[in-house]
mmCIF file of C-alpha atoms in Angstrom:
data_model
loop_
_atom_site.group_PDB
_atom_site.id
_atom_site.type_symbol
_atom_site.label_atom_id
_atom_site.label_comp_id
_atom_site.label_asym_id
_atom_site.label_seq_id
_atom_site.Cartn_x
_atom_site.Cartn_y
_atom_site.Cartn_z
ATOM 1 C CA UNK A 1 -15.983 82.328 -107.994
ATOM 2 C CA UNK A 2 -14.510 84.297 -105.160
ATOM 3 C CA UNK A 3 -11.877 86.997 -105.343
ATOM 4 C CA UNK A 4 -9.442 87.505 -102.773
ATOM 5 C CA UNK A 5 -7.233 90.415 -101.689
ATOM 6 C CA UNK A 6 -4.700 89.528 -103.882
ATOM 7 C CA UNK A 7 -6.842 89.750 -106.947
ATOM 8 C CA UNK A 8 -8.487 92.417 -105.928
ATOM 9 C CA UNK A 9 -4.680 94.145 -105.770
ATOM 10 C CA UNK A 10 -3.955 92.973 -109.571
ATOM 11 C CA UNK A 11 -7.339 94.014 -110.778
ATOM 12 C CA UNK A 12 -6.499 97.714 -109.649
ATOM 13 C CA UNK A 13 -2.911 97.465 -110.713
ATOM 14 C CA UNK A 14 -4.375 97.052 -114.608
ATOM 15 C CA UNK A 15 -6.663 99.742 -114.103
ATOM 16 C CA UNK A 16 -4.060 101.812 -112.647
ATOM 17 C CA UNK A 17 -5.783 102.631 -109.787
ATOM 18 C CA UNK A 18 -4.043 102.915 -106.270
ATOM 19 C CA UNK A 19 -6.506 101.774 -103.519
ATOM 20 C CA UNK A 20 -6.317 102.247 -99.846
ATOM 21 C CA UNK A 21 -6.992 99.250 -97.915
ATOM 22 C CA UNK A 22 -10.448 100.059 -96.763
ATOM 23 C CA UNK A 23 -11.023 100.447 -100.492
ATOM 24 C CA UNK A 24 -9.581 97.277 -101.430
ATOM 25 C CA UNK A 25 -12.007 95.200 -98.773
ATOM 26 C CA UNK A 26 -15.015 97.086 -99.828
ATOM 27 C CA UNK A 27 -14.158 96.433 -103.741
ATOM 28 C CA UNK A 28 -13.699 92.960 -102.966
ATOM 29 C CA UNK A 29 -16.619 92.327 -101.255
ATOM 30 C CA UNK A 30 -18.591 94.156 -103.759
ATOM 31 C CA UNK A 31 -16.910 92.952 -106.766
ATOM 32 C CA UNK A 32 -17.370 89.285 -105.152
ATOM 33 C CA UNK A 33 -21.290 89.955 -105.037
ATOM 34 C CA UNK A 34 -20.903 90.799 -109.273
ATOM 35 C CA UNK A 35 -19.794 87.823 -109.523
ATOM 36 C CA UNK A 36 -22.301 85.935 -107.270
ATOM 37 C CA UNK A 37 -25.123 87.633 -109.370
ATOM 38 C CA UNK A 38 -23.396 86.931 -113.046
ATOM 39 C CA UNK A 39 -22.735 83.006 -111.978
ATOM 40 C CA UNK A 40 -26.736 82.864 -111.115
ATOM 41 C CA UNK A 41 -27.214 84.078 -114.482
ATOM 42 C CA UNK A 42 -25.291 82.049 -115.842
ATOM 43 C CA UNK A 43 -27.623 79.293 -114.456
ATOM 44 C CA UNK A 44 -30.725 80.148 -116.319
ATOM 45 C CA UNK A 45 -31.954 78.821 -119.044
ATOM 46 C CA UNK A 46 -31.952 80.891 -122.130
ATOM 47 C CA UNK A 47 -31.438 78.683 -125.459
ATOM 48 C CA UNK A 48 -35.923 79.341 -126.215
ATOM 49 C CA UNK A 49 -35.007 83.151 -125.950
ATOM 50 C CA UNK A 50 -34.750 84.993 -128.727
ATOM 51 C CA UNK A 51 -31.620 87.173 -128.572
ATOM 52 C CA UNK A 52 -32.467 91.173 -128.194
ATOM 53 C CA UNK A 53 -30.935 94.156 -130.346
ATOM 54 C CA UNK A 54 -32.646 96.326 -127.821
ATOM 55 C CA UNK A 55 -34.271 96.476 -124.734
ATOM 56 C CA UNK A 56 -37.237 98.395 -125.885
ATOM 57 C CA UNK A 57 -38.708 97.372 -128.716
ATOM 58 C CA UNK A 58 -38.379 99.829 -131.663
ATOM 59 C CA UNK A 59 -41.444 101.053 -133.188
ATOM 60 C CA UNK A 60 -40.632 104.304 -134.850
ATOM 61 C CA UNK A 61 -41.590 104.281 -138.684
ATOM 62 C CA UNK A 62 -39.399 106.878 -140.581
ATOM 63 C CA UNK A 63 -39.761 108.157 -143.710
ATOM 64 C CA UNK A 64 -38.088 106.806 -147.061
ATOM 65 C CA UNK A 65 -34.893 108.062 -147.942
ATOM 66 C CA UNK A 66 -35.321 110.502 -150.843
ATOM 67 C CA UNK A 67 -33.043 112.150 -153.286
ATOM 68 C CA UNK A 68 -33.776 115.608 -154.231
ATOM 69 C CA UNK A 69 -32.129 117.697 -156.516
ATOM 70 C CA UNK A 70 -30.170 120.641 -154.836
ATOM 71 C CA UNK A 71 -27.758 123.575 -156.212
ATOM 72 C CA UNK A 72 -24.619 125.600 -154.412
ATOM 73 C CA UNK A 73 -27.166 128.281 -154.300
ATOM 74 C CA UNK A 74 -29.813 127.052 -152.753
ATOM 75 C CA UNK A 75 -27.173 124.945 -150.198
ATOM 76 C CA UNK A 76 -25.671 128.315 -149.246
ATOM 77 C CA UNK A 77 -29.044 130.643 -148.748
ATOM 78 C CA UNK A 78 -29.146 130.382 -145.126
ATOM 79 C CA UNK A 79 -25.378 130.993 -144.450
ATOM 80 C CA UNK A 80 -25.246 133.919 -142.858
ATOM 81 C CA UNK A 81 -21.937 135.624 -145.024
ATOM 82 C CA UNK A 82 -20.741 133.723 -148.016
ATOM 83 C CA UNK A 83 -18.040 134.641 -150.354
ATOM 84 C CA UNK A 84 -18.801 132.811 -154.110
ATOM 85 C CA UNK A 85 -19.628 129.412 -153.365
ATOM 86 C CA UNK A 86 -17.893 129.223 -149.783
ATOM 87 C CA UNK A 87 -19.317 130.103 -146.449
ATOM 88 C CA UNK A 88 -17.252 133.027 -144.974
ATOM 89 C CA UNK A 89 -16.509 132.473 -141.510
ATOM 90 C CA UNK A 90 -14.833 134.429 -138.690
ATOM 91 C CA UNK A 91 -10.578 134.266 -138.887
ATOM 92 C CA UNK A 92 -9.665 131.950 -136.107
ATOM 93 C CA UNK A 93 -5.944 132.601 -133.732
#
């Protein structure tokens, strides 16, 4: 597949983008070499490969979700000014 000029005009128009003509050859010839690269990809043969999640295979081990038992108290003993059971924070506007 090949874009020309034309397309390349459209393409910008529905990004909104307003190209200068030297802009418009150079996206075109780069946006043609994309598409060169994607339609050899599409040419390989993939249906023995196993589809990824990631690109690097995860291997961290994290610990087990546990619940522990908490009170307003101990929530609010590092806030630095509370007011009851409420956080007091600076008056904003």
């Amino acid at each position: 597949m090949t874009l020309n000029k034309e397309e390349v005009i459209k393409i910008a128009k529905l990004a909104n983008l307003s190209l200068t003509e030297d802009e418009i050859n150079s996206y075109a010839k780069d946006l043609n070499q994309i598409l060169n690269y994607v339609e050899q990809l599409q040419e390989l043969d993939t249906k023995d490969i196993e589809p990824m999640v990631a690109a690097i295979k995860h291997t961290k081990d994290y610990r087990p979700d546990q619940v522990l038992e908490s009170s307003p108290d101990a929530m609010l003993a590092n806030a630095p000014d509370r007011e009851d059971s409420a956080i007091k924070v600076p008056k904003m506007g």
